[in-house]
Short mmCIF file of C-alpha atoms in Angstrom, two decimals:
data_model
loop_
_atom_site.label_atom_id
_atom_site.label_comp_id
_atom_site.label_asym_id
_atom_site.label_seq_id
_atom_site.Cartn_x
_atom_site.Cartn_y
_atom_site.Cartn_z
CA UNK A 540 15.80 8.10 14.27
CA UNK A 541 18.72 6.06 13.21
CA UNK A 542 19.86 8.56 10.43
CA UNK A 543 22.07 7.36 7.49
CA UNK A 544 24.28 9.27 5.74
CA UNK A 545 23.53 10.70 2.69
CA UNK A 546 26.50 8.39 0.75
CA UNK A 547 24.87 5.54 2.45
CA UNK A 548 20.90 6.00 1.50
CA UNK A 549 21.89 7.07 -1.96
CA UNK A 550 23.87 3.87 -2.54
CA UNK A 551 20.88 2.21 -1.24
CA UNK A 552 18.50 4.39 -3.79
CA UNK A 553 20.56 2.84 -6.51
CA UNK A 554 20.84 -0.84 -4.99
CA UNK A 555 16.78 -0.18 -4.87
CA UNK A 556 16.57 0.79 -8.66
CA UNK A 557 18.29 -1.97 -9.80
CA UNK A 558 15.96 -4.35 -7.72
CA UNK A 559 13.30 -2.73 -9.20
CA UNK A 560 14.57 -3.17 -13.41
CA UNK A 561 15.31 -6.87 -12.48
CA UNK A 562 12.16 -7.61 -10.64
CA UNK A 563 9.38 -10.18 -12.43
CA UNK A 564 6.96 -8.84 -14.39
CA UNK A 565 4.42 -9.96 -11.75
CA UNK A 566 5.64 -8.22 -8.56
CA UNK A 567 6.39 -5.57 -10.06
CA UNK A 568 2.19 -5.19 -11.54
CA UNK A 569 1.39 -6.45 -8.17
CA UNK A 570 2.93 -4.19 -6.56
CA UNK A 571 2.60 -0.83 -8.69
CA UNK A 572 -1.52 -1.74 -8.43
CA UNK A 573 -1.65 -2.11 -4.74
CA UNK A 574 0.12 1.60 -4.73
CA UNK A 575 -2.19 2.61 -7.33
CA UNK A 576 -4.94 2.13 -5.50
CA UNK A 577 -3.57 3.09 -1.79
CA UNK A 578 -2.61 6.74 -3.28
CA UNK A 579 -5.90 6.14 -4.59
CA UNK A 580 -7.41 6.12 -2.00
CA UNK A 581 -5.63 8.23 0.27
CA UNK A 582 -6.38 11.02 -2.09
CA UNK A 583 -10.14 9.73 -2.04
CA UNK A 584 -9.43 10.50 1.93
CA UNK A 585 -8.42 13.80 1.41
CA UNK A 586 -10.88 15.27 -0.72
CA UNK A 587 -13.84 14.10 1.81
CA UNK A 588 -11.69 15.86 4.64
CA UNK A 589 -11.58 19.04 2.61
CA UNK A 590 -15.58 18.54 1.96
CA UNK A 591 -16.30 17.80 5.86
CA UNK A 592 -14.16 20.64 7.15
CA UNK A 593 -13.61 23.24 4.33
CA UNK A 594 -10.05 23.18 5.24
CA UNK A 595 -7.81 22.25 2.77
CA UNK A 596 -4.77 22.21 5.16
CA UNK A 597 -6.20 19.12 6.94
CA UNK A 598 -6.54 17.46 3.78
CA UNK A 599 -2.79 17.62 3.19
CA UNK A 600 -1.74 17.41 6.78
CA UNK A 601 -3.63 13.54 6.79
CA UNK A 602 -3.00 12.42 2.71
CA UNK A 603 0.64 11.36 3.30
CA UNK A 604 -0.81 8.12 5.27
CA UNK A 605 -1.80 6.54 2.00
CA UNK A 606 2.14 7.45 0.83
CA UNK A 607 3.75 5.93 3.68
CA UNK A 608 1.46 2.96 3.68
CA UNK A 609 2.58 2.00 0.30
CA UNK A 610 5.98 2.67 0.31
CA UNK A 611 6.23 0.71 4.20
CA UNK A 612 4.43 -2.37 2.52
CA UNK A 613 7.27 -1.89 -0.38
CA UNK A 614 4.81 -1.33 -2.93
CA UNK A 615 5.99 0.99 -6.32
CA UNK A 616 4.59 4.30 -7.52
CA UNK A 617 5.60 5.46 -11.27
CA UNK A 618 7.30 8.89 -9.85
CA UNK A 619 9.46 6.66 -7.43
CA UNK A 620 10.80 4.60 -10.28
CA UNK A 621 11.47 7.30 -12.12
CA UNK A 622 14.33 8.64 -9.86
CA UNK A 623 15.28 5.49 -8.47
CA UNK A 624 15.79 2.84 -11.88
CA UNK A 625 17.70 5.89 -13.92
CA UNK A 626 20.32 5.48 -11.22
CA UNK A 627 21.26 2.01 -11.48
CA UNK A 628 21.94 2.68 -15.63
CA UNK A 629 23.82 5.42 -14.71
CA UNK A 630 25.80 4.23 -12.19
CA UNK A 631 26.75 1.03 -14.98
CA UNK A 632 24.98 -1.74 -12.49
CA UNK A 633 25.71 -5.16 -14.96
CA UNK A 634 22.88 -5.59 -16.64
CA UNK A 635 20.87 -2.74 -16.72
CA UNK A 636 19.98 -1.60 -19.71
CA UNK A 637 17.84 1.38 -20.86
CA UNK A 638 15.57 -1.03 -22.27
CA UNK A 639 15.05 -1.96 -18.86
CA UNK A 640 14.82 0.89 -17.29
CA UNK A 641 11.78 1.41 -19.48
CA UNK A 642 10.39 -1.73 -18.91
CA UNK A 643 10.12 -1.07 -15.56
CA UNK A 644 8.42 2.32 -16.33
CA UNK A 645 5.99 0.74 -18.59
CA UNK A 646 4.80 -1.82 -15.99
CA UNK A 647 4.57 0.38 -12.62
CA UNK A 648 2.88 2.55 -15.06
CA UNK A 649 -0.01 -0.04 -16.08
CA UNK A 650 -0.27 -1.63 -12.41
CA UNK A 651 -0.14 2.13 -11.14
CA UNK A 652 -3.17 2.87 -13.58
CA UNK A 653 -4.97 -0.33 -13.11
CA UNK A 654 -5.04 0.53 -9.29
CA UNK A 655 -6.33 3.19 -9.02
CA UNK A 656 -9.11 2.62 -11.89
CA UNK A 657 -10.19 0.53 -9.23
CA UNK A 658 -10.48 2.73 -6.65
CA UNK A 659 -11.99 5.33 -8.85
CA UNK A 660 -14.91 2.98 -9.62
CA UNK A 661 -15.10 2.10 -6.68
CA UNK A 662 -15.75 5.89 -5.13
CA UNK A 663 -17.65 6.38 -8.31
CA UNK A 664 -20.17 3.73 -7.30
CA UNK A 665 -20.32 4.64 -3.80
CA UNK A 666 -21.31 8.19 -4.19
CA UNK A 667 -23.91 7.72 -6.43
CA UNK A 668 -25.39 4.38 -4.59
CA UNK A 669 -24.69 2.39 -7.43
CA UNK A 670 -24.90 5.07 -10.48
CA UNK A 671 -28.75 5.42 -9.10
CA UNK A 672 -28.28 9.27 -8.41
CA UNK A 673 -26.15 12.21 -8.22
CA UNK A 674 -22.83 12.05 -7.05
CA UNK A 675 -22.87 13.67 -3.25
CA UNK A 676 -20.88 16.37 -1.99
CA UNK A 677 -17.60 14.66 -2.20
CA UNK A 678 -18.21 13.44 -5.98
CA UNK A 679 -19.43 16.70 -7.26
CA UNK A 680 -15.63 18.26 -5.68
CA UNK A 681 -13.99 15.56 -7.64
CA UNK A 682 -15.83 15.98 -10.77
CA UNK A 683 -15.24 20.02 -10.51
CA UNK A 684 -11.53 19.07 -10.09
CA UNK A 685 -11.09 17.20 -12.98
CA UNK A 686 -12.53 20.13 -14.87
CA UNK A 687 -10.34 23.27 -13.62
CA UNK A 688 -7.63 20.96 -14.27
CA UNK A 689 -8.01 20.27 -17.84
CA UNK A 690 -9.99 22.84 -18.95
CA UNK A 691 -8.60 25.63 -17.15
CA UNK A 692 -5.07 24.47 -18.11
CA UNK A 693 -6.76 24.39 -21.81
CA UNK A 694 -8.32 27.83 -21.54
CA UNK A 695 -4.37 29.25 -21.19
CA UNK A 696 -3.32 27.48 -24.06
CA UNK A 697 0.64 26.83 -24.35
CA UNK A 698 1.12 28.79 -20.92
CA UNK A 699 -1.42 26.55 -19.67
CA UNK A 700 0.73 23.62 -20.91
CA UNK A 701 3.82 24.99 -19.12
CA UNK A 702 2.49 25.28 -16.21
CA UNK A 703 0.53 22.18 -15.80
CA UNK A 704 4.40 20.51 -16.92
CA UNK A 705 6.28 22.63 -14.18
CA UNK A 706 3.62 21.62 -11.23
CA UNK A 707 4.67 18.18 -12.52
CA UNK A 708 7.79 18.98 -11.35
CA UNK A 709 7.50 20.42 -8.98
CA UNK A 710 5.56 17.73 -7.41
CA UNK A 711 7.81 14.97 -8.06
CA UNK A 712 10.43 17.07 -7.15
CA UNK A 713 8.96 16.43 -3.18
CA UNK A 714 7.53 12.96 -3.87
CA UNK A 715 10.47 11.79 -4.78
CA UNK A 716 12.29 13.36 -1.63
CA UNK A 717 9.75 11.14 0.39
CA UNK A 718 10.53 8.19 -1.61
CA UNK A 719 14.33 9.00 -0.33
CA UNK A 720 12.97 9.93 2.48
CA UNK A 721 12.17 5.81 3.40
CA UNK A 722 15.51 5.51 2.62
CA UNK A 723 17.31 7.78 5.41
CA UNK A 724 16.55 6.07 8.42
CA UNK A 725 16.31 2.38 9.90
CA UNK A 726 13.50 3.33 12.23
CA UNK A 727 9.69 3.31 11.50
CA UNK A 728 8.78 6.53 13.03
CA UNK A 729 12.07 7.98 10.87
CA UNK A 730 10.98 6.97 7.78
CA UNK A 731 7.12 7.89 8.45
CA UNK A 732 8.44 11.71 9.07
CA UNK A 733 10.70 11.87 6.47
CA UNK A 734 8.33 10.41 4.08
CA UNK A 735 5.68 12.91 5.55
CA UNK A 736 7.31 16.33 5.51
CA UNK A 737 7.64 16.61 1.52
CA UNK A 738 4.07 14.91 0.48
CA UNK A 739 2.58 17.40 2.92
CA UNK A 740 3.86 20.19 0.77
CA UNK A 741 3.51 18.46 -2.39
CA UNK A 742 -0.30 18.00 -1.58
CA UNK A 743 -0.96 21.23 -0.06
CA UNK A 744 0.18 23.12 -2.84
CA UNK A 745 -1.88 21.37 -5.46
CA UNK A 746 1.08 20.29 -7.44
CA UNK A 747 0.37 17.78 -10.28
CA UNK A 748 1.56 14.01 -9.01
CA UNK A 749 0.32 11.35 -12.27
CA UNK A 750 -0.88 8.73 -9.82
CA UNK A 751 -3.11 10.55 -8.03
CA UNK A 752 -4.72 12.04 -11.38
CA UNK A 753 -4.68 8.68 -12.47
CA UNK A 754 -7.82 8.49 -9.81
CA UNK A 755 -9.26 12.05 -9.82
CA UNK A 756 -9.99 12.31 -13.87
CA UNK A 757 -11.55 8.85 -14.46
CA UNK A 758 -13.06 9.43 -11.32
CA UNK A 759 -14.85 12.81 -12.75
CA UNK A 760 -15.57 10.73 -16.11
CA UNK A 761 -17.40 7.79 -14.66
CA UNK A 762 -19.65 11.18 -12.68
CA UNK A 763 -19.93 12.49 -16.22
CA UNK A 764 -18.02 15.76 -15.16
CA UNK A 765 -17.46 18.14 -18.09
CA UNK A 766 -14.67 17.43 -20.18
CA UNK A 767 -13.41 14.36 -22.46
CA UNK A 768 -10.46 11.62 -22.01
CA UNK A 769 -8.94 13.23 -24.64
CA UNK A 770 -8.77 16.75 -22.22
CA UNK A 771 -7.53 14.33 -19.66
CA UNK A 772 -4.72 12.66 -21.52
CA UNK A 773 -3.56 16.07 -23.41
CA UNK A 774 -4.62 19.07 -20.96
CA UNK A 775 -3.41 17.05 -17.36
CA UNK A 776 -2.00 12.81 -17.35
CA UNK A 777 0.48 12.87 -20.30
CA UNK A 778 2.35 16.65 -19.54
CA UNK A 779 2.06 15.46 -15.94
CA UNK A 780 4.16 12.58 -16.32
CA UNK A 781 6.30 14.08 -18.54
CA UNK A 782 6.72 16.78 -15.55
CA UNK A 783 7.06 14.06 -12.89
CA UNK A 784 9.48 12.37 -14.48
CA UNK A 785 11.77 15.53 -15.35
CA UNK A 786 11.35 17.10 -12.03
CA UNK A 787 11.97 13.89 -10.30
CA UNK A 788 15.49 13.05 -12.08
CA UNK A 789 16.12 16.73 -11.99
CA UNK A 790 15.71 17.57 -8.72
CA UNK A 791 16.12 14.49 -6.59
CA UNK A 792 17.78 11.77 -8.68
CA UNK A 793 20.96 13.39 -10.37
CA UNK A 794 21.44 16.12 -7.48
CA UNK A 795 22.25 13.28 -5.02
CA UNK A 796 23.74 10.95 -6.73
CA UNK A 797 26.33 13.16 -8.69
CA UNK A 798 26.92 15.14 -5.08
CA UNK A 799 26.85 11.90 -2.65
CA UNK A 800 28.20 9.07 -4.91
CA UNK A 801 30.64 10.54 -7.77
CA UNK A 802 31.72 13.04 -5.40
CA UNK A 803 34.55 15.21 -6.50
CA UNK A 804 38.03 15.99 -4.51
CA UNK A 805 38.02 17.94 -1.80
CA UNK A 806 39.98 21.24 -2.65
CA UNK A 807 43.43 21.71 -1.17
CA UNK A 808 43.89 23.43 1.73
CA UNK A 809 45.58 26.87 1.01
CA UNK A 810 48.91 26.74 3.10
CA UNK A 811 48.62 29.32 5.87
#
């Protein structure tokens, strides 16, 4: 597997976030819209598996293909950048600037967005034959989920909110472990299982990941589910980022890097 160290792939998490703040304004659309629109649709993928075979399990056990696509082919999701540029301000890389760092945010966001808009169209169109009939089996599941996931959050009220915040992350929490998890190894097959193990659970456990609702909502608007874009924005995408993005510097981001790069002094040994 070729495993690095965890004071070598952390230096290289902040090395990649201060790529990432000084990249064009091009790649870095490019590149957050083609991962838009893989996560698109991977998830796309994993709904018709849960449809076809009523078990969810396979569903998550197959959805981390459209992860480690993306993040093989180098391509940027919003929850990556959102533990990996942090790290280059913190760490004082020349240069990089907060205004950068949310830059960079601001643009994966869009291209992220833009992405998979596409893709939700796209399935939109499909399983309706061209907006000519009902959505099938598959569209009807993704039109209910976009409705138990703003509604039902709605229908709690301010525990609703909390909780839809805290699966946000929780989720980033393991999709940013498989964005680290590219990072551990040299080897293909090591990154596609370390990459793998986290997104599995993430998926499985319904947690709330932006990008991926970024597909599912407009997905159930375009097949006229039940609820607004303002339920959307408020009751699932805006709480969910705000979750991601906690969870993610939280959890994955600061824990490493204060642990594997500031490292404090070993303890002296107490003389026998």
């Amino acid at each position: 597997m070729a495993y690095l160290a965890p004071s070598e792939f952390v230096t290289k998490m902040v090395d990649a976030g201060e790529s990432k703040i000084f990249m064009s304004t091009r790649d870095t659309v490019i590149r957050a819209y083609m991962a838009g629109a893989i996560l698109a649709l991977a998830a796309w993928f994993a709904v018709t598996i849960n449809v076809n075979t009523g078990q969810p399990i396979i569903g998550a056990l197959l959805f981390p293909v459209g992860f480690v696509m993306l993040y093989l082919l180098g391509f940027d999701l919003l929850t990556g950048v959102f533990v990996l540029s942090p790290l280059a301000l913190l760490d004082k890389r020349p240069g990089v600037t907060l205004g950068g760092v949310l830059r960079n945010w601001g643009l994966v966001f869009v291209g992220n967005f833009a992405g998979a808009l596409t893709v939700a169209f796209m399935m939109a169109f499909v399983t309706t034959f061209g907006f000519t009939q009902d959505p099938d089996k598959v569209g009807m599941t993704i039109g209910n989920i976009g409705e138990s996931r703003t509604l039902g959050y709605a229908a709690h009220g301010a525990a609703g909110m909390a909780t839809l915040f805290i699966r946000g992350m929780l989720c980033n929490w393991m999709v940013s472990t498989g964005v680290v998890g590219a990072m551990i190894s040299t080897t293909v097959p090591g990154k596609v299982i370390a990459m793998w193990m986290p997104i599995l659970v993430f998926f499985y456990m319904v947690f709330e990941h932006s990008v991926v609702n970024m597909f599912l909502f407009p997905s159930g608007l375009m097949l006229h589910a039940k609820f607004s874009i303002l339920d959307y924005l408020i009751w699932n995408e805006i709480p969910t980022v705000l979750g991601n993005l906690a969870g993610g510097i939280a959890f994955t981001g600061l824990t490493l890097y204060t642990t594997h790069v500031k490292t404090k002094p070993s303890r002296e040994r107490l003389a026998a």
